[in-house]
Amino acid sequence: MRVEAVILDLDGVVVTTDEFHYQAWQRLAGEEGVSFDRKINNRLRGVSCMESLTILLEKAKRKYSDKEKKEMAARKNRYYVDLLDEKLKPDGVLPGAMDFMEELKAHGIKVAIGSSSKNGMMILQKVGMDAYFDAVVDGNDITKSKPDPEVFLIAAKRLDIEPWDCLVIEDTEAGVAAGIAAGMKVFAVGAAADDERADVSAPSLEHISADEIIAALT
Ligand code: BG6
Ligand code: MG
């Protein structure tokens, strides 16, 4: 393949927001008396807010109505957005991410975001990167969340690049599956670094150069 575009997941690949998601879910679970830990949290990575809530409530002592679930999702989102507001600054960009993307741009490779988050644009504004990408596709643009490939296919279309010339960078199981289902190559980092389905992997973008990745795929 020729790498003509790279589509990066946002939470856990470009920014540190995954910890804020964890804290917001933990606060909600505490208020509802539902047991929650980092192991359960790992299953929420990369999937939509409502699907995350369904997973969180697997351990609940009672059933919740749809109305209650909507209220809880909105409450979790408030806690999350408050954390973003208070704590997310330009230094929330993960180590190595900026250099990696600059290297891609220097090679004439297009760079996009493919995120399940409805807060994607707000996050990019907070870290000062809202004008940095050739395309941003987030939770507001999709009807099916990862592992469905929709988010990455829309990004490829907006970039006008064929899926097979795109590389996805992901840190979650659902995201790696979505990239493969989109017919794209996948580079797994962070929590997904040991996912054997990925074409290439590294602990983070700090540990490998864009040149090394491109060479490994071509
Ligand atoms: C993904 C996160 O990017 O977005 C998930 O990895 C999160 O943990 C999902 O649930 C939805 O995000 P938001 O901002 O719409 O709650
Ligand atoms: Mg992620």
mmCIF file of C-alpha atoms and ligand atoms in Angstrom:
data_model
loop_
_atom_site.group_PDB
_atom_site.id
_atom_site.type_symbol
_atom_site.label_atom_id
_atom_site.label_comp_id
_atom_site.label_asym_id
_atom_site.label_seq_id
_atom_site.Cartn_x
_atom_site.Cartn_y
_atom_site.Cartn_z
ATOM 1 C CA MET A 1 0.000 0.000 0.000
ATOM 2 C CA ARG A 2 0.898 3.665 -0.250
ATOM 3 C CA VAL A 3 0.062 5.561 2.921
ATOM 4 C CA GLU A 4 -1.826 8.566 1.557
ATOM 5 C CA ALA A 5 -3.808 9.418 4.681
ATOM 6 C CA VAL A 6 -3.583 8.706 8.387
ATOM 7 C CA ILE A 7 -6.790 8.737 10.458
ATOM 8 C CA LEU A 8 -6.112 9.052 14.159
ATOM 9 C CA ASP A 9 -8.441 8.199 16.994
ATOM 10 C CA LEU A 10 -8.646 11.140 19.416
ATOM 11 C CA ASP A 11 -9.035 9.914 23.036
ATOM 12 C CA GLY A 12 -5.898 8.011 24.059
ATOM 13 C CA VAL A 13 -4.027 8.551 20.773
ATOM 14 C CA VAL A 14 -3.817 12.342 20.339
ATOM 15 C CA VAL A 15 -5.069 13.579 23.735
ATOM 16 C CA THR A 16 -5.157 12.380 27.342
ATOM 17 C CA THR A 17 -8.936 12.610 27.742
ATOM 18 C CA ASP A 18 -9.382 8.857 28.418
ATOM 19 C CA GLU A 19 -8.536 9.472 32.107
ATOM 20 C CA PHE A 20 -11.311 12.120 32.337
ATOM 21 C CA HIS A 21 -13.803 9.626 30.871
ATOM 22 C CA TYR A 22 -12.768 7.177 33.596
ATOM 23 C CA GLN A 23 -13.189 9.757 36.378
ATOM 24 C CA ALA A 24 -16.618 10.871 35.099
ATOM 25 C CA TRP A 25 -17.893 7.264 34.851
ATOM 26 C CA GLN A 26 -16.504 6.516 38.300
ATOM 27 C CA ARG A 27 -18.373 9.490 39.796
ATOM 28 C CA LEU A 28 -21.642 8.404 38.168
ATOM 29 C CA ALA A 29 -21.173 4.771 39.262
ATOM 30 C CA GLY A 30 -20.453 5.929 42.829
ATOM 31 C CA GLU A 31 -23.632 8.011 42.934
ATOM 32 C CA GLU A 32 -25.661 5.053 41.665
ATOM 33 C CA GLY A 33 -23.986 2.478 43.947
ATOM 34 C CA VAL A 34 -22.780 0.437 40.956
ATOM 35 C CA SER A 35 -19.364 -1.230 41.262
ATOM 36 C CA PHE A 36 -16.837 0.091 38.754
ATOM 37 C CA ASP A 37 -13.084 -0.249 38.273
ATOM 38 C CA ARG A 38 -10.371 0.243 35.650
ATOM 39 C CA LYS A 39 -10.963 -3.243 34.256
ATOM 40 C CA ILE A 40 -14.598 -2.424 33.449
ATOM 41 C CA ASN A 41 -13.461 0.984 32.203
ATOM 42 C CA ASN A 42 -11.251 -0.698 29.603
ATOM 43 C CA ARG A 43 -14.391 -2.135 28.027
ATOM 44 C CA LEU A 44 -15.823 1.396 27.653
ATOM 45 C CA ARG A 45 -12.873 2.669 25.630
ATOM 46 C CA GLY A 46 -13.736 3.665 22.087
ATOM 47 C CA VAL A 47 -17.458 2.859 22.270
ATOM 48 C CA SER A 48 -20.286 5.409 22.417
ATOM 49 C CA CYS A 49 -21.587 6.995 25.606
ATOM 50 C CA MET A 50 -24.901 5.048 25.588
ATOM 51 C CA GLU A 51 -23.159 1.729 24.886
ATOM 52 C CA SER A 52 -20.697 2.479 27.680
ATOM 53 C CA LEU A 53 -23.609 3.050 30.050
ATOM 54 C CA THR A 54 -25.121 -0.326 29.120
ATOM 55 C CA ILE A 55 -21.813 -2.028 30.001
ATOM 56 C CA LEU A 56 -21.541 -0.059 33.268
ATOM 57 C CA LEU A 57 -25.062 -1.098 34.289
ATOM 58 C CA GLU A 58 -24.391 -4.833 33.780
ATOM 59 C CA LYS A 59 -23.466 -4.912 37.496
ATOM 60 C CA ALA A 60 -26.412 -2.752 38.678
ATOM 61 C CA LYS A 61 -28.768 -4.125 41.304
ATOM 62 C CA ARG A 62 -31.884 -2.938 39.478
ATOM 63 C CA LYS A 63 -33.157 -2.183 35.970
ATOM 64 C CA TYR A 64 -33.130 1.404 34.725
ATOM 65 C CA SER A 65 -35.730 2.908 32.384
ATOM 66 C CA ASP A 66 -34.697 4.541 29.105
ATOM 67 C CA LYS A 67 -35.506 7.926 30.616
ATOM 68 C CA GLU A 68 -33.233 7.243 33.581
ATOM 69 C CA LYS A 69 -30.477 6.033 31.252
ATOM 70 C CA LYS A 70 -30.684 9.225 29.191
ATOM 71 C CA GLU A 71 -30.444 11.312 32.344
ATOM 72 C CA MET A 72 -27.443 9.305 33.547
ATOM 73 C CA ALA A 73 -25.639 9.642 30.207
ATOM 74 C CA ALA A 74 -26.258 13.402 30.299
ATOM 75 C CA ARG A 75 -24.994 13.564 33.897
ATOM 76 C CA LYS A 76 -21.814 11.642 33.016
ATOM 77 C CA ASN A 77 -21.271 13.961 30.054
ATOM 78 C CA ARG A 78 -21.621 17.009 32.349
ATOM 79 C CA TYR A 79 -18.982 15.613 34.705
ATOM 80 C CA TYR A 80 -16.726 14.832 31.742
ATOM 81 C CA VAL A 81 -17.139 18.254 30.094
ATOM 82 C CA ASP A 82 -16.493 19.943 33.475
ATOM 83 C CA LEU A 83 -13.213 18.016 33.743
ATOM 84 C CA LEU A 84 -12.269 18.997 30.176
ATOM 85 C CA ASP A 85 -13.082 22.622 30.930
ATOM 86 C CA GLU A 86 -11.071 22.656 34.101
ATOM 87 C CA LYS A 87 -8.122 20.472 33.155
ATOM 88 C CA LEU A 88 -7.627 20.084 29.399
ATOM 89 C CA LYS A 89 -4.953 22.457 28.067
ATOM 90 C CA PRO A 90 -2.583 22.320 25.056
ATOM 91 C CA ASP A 91 -0.247 20.169 27.195
ATOM 92 C CA GLY A 92 -2.968 17.483 27.071
ATOM 93 C CA VAL A 93 -1.641 16.445 23.650
ATOM 94 C CA LEU A 94 0.076 13.080 24.227
ATOM 95 C CA PRO A 95 3.886 12.861 24.044
ATOM 96 C CA GLY A 96 5.101 12.200 20.513
ATOM 97 C CA ALA A 97 1.749 12.872 18.817
ATOM 98 C CA MET A 98 2.635 16.323 17.486
ATOM 99 C CA ASP A 99 6.036 15.289 16.065
ATOM 100 C CA PHE A 100 4.482 12.201 14.492
ATOM 101 C CA MET A 101 1.774 14.224 12.724
ATOM 102 C CA GLU A 102 4.252 16.894 11.618
ATOM 103 C CA GLU A 103 6.379 14.162 10.038
ATOM 104 C CA LEU A 104 3.326 12.852 8.158
ATOM 105 C CA LYS A 105 2.463 16.323 6.888
ATOM 106 C CA ALA A 106 6.056 16.830 5.735
ATOM 107 C CA HIS A 107 5.623 13.708 3.563
ATOM 108 C CA GLY A 108 2.436 15.179 2.032
ATOM 109 C CA ILE A 109 0.274 12.621 3.866
ATOM 110 C CA LYS A 110 -3.197 13.822 4.873
ATOM 111 C CA VAL A 111 -4.048 13.733 8.560
ATOM 112 C CA ALA A 112 -7.572 13.299 9.977
ATOM 113 C CA ILE A 113 -9.415 12.509 13.213
ATOM 114 C CA GLY A 114 -11.872 9.596 13.480
ATOM 115 C CA SER A 115 -13.463 9.632 16.939
ATOM 116 C CA SER A 116 -16.633 8.220 18.541
ATOM 117 C CA SER A 117 -16.797 11.221 20.859
ATOM 118 C CA LYS A 118 -19.524 13.826 20.515
ATOM 119 C CA ASN A 119 -17.111 16.216 22.266
ATOM 120 C CA GLY A 120 -14.405 15.804 19.605
ATOM 121 C CA MET A 121 -14.460 19.342 18.218
ATOM 122 C CA MET A 122 -14.569 20.914 21.672
ATOM 123 C CA ILE A 123 -11.538 18.842 22.724
ATOM 124 C CA LEU A 124 -9.576 19.947 19.661
ATOM 125 C CA GLN A 125 -10.441 23.571 20.405
ATOM 126 C CA LYS A 126 -9.247 23.200 23.995
ATOM 127 C CA VAL A 127 -5.842 21.889 22.898
ATOM 128 C CA GLY A 128 -5.625 24.503 20.120
ATOM 129 C CA MET A 129 -5.798 21.992 17.250
ATOM 130 C CA ASP A 130 -9.231 22.650 15.716
ATOM 131 C CA ALA A 131 -7.682 23.900 12.451
ATOM 132 C CA TYR A 132 -4.833 21.386 12.310
ATOM 133 C CA PHE A 133 -6.503 18.430 10.560
ATOM 134 C CA ASP A 134 -7.557 17.876 6.928
ATOM 135 C CA ALA A 135 -10.810 16.339 8.232
ATOM 136 C CA VAL A 136 -12.431 15.784 11.626
ATOM 137 C CA VAL A 137 -15.129 13.120 11.946
ATOM 138 C CA ASP A 138 -16.603 12.620 15.408
ATOM 139 C CA GLY A 139 -19.618 11.147 17.207
ATOM 140 C CA ASN A 140 -21.921 13.810 15.755
ATOM 141 C CA ASP A 141 -21.294 12.587 12.201
ATOM 142 C CA ILE A 142 -22.015 8.877 12.697
ATOM 143 C CA THR A 143 -24.987 6.601 13.340
ATOM 144 C CA LYS A 144 -22.951 3.538 14.370
ATOM 145 C CA SER A 145 -20.070 3.663 16.775
ATOM 146 C CA LYS A 146 -16.809 1.608 16.590
ATOM 147 C CA PRO A 147 -16.326 -1.352 15.997
ATOM 148 C CA ASP A 148 -18.471 -0.305 13.015
ATOM 149 C CA PRO A 149 -16.185 1.189 10.328
ATOM 150 C CA GLU A 150 -18.500 4.151 9.570
ATOM 151 C CA VAL A 151 -16.367 6.839 11.257
ATOM 152 C CA PHE A 152 -13.224 5.870 9.294
ATOM 153 C CA LEU A 153 -15.055 5.459 5.975
ATOM 154 C CA ILE A 154 -16.573 8.947 6.287
ATOM 155 C CA ALA A 155 -13.100 10.352 7.041
ATOM 156 C CA ALA A 156 -11.616 8.651 3.949
ATOM 157 C CA LYS A 157 -14.426 10.015 1.817
ATOM 158 C CA ARG A 158 -13.922 13.557 3.115
ATOM 159 C CA LEU A 159 -10.203 13.273 2.385
ATOM 160 C CA ASP A 160 -10.962 11.792 -1.048
ATOM 161 C CA ILE A 161 -8.572 8.878 -0.409
ATOM 162 C CA GLU A 162 -9.401 5.196 -0.980
ATOM 163 C CA PRO A 163 -9.767 3.168 2.271
ATOM 164 C CA TRP A 164 -6.916 0.821 1.297
ATOM 165 C CA ASP A 165 -4.518 3.791 1.164
ATOM 166 C CA CYS A 166 -5.475 4.873 4.689
ATOM 167 C CA LEU A 167 -3.778 3.988 7.949
ATOM 168 C CA VAL A 168 -5.777 4.088 11.186
ATOM 169 C CA ILE A 169 -4.083 4.738 14.542
ATOM 170 C CA GLU A 170 -6.043 3.307 17.471
ATOM 171 C CA ASP A 171 -5.701 2.553 21.179
ATOM 172 C CA THR A 172 -8.798 0.373 21.676
ATOM 173 C CA GLU A 173 -10.047 -3.064 20.736
ATOM 174 C CA ALA A 174 -13.232 -1.599 19.200
ATOM 175 C CA GLY A 175 -11.181 0.886 17.187
ATOM 176 C CA VAL A 176 -8.743 -1.726 15.824
ATOM 177 C CA ALA A 177 -11.750 -3.814 14.721
ATOM 178 C CA ALA A 178 -13.316 -0.736 13.074
ATOM 179 C CA GLY A 179 -10.128 0.021 11.131
ATOM 180 C CA ILE A 180 -9.884 -3.556 9.856
ATOM 181 C CA ALA A 181 -13.591 -3.561 8.907
ATOM 182 C CA ALA A 182 -12.987 -0.341 6.944
ATOM 183 C CA GLY A 183 -10.360 -2.171 4.855
ATOM 184 C CA MET A 184 -7.587 0.031 6.224
ATOM 185 C CA LYS A 185 -4.190 -0.764 7.715
ATOM 186 C CA VAL A 186 -4.077 -0.410 11.504
ATOM 187 C CA PHE A 187 -1.343 0.877 13.801
ATOM 188 C CA ALA A 188 -2.158 0.003 17.430
ATOM 189 C CA VAL A 189 -0.809 2.001 20.385
ATOM 190 C CA GLY A 190 -1.368 2.276 24.144
ATOM 191 C CA ALA A 191 -4.013 -0.055 25.576
ATOM 192 C CA ALA A 192 -4.248 -1.845 22.188
ATOM 193 C CA ALA A 193 -0.482 -2.206 21.616
ATOM 194 C CA ASP A 194 -0.615 -5.992 22.105
ATOM 195 C CA ASP A 195 -3.610 -6.487 19.778
ATOM 196 C CA GLU A 196 -2.373 -9.083 17.286
ATOM 197 C CA ARG A 197 -4.858 -8.035 14.611
ATOM 198 C CA ALA A 198 -2.962 -4.756 14.065
ATOM 199 C CA ASP A 199 -0.481 -4.449 11.181
ATOM 200 C CA VAL A 200 2.016 -2.518 13.312
ATOM 201 C CA SER A 201 2.141 -1.522 16.969
ATOM 202 C CA ALA A 202 4.110 0.524 19.505
ATOM 203 C CA PRO A 203 3.579 1.555 23.160
ATOM 204 C CA SER A 204 2.863 5.143 22.018
ATOM 205 C CA LEU A 205 3.597 7.634 19.242
ATOM 206 C CA GLU A 206 6.648 8.659 21.249
ATOM 207 C CA HIS A 207 8.296 5.300 20.674
ATOM 208 C CA ILE A 208 8.337 5.158 16.881
ATOM 209 C CA SER A 209 8.751 7.593 13.980
ATOM 210 C CA ALA A 210 6.298 8.059 11.124
ATOM 211 C CA ASP A 211 9.117 7.031 8.745
ATOM 212 C CA GLU A 212 9.475 3.669 10.482
ATOM 213 C CA ILE A 213 5.725 3.033 10.256
ATOM 214 C CA ILE A 214 5.540 3.964 6.577
ATOM 215 C CA ALA A 215 8.536 1.721 5.805
ATOM 216 C CA ALA A 216 6.929 -1.189 7.681
ATOM 217 C CA LEU A 217 3.740 -0.901 5.593
ATOM 218 C CA THR A 218 5.146 -0.352 2.106
HETATM 219 C C1 BG6 B 1 -14.480 7.644 22.561
HETATM 220 C C2 BG6 B 1 -13.941 7.267 23.922
HETATM 221 O O1 BG6 B 1 -13.549 8.352 21.840
HETATM 222 O O2 BG6 B 1 -15.643 8.412 22.690
HETATM 223 C C3 BG6 B 1 -15.018 6.544 24.688
HETATM 224 O O3 BG6 B 1 -12.809 6.436 23.771
HETATM 225 C C4 BG6 B 1 -16.237 7.410 24.781
HETATM 226 O O4 BG6 B 1 -14.544 6.199 25.965
HETATM 227 C C5 BG6 B 1 -16.700 7.800 23.371
HETATM 228 O O5 BG6 B 1 -17.276 6.719 25.441
HETATM 229 C C6 BG6 B 1 -17.874 8.765 23.406
HETATM 230 O O6 BG6 B 1 -17.415 9.991 23.881
HETATM 231 P P1 BG6 B 1 -18.382 11.176 24.343
HETATM 232 O O7 BG6 B 1 -17.446 12.353 24.437
HETATM 233 O O8 BG6 B 1 -19.429 11.333 23.300
HETATM 234 O O9 BG6 B 1 -18.933 10.737 25.664
HETATM 235 MG MG MG B 2 -9.243 5.933 21.880
#
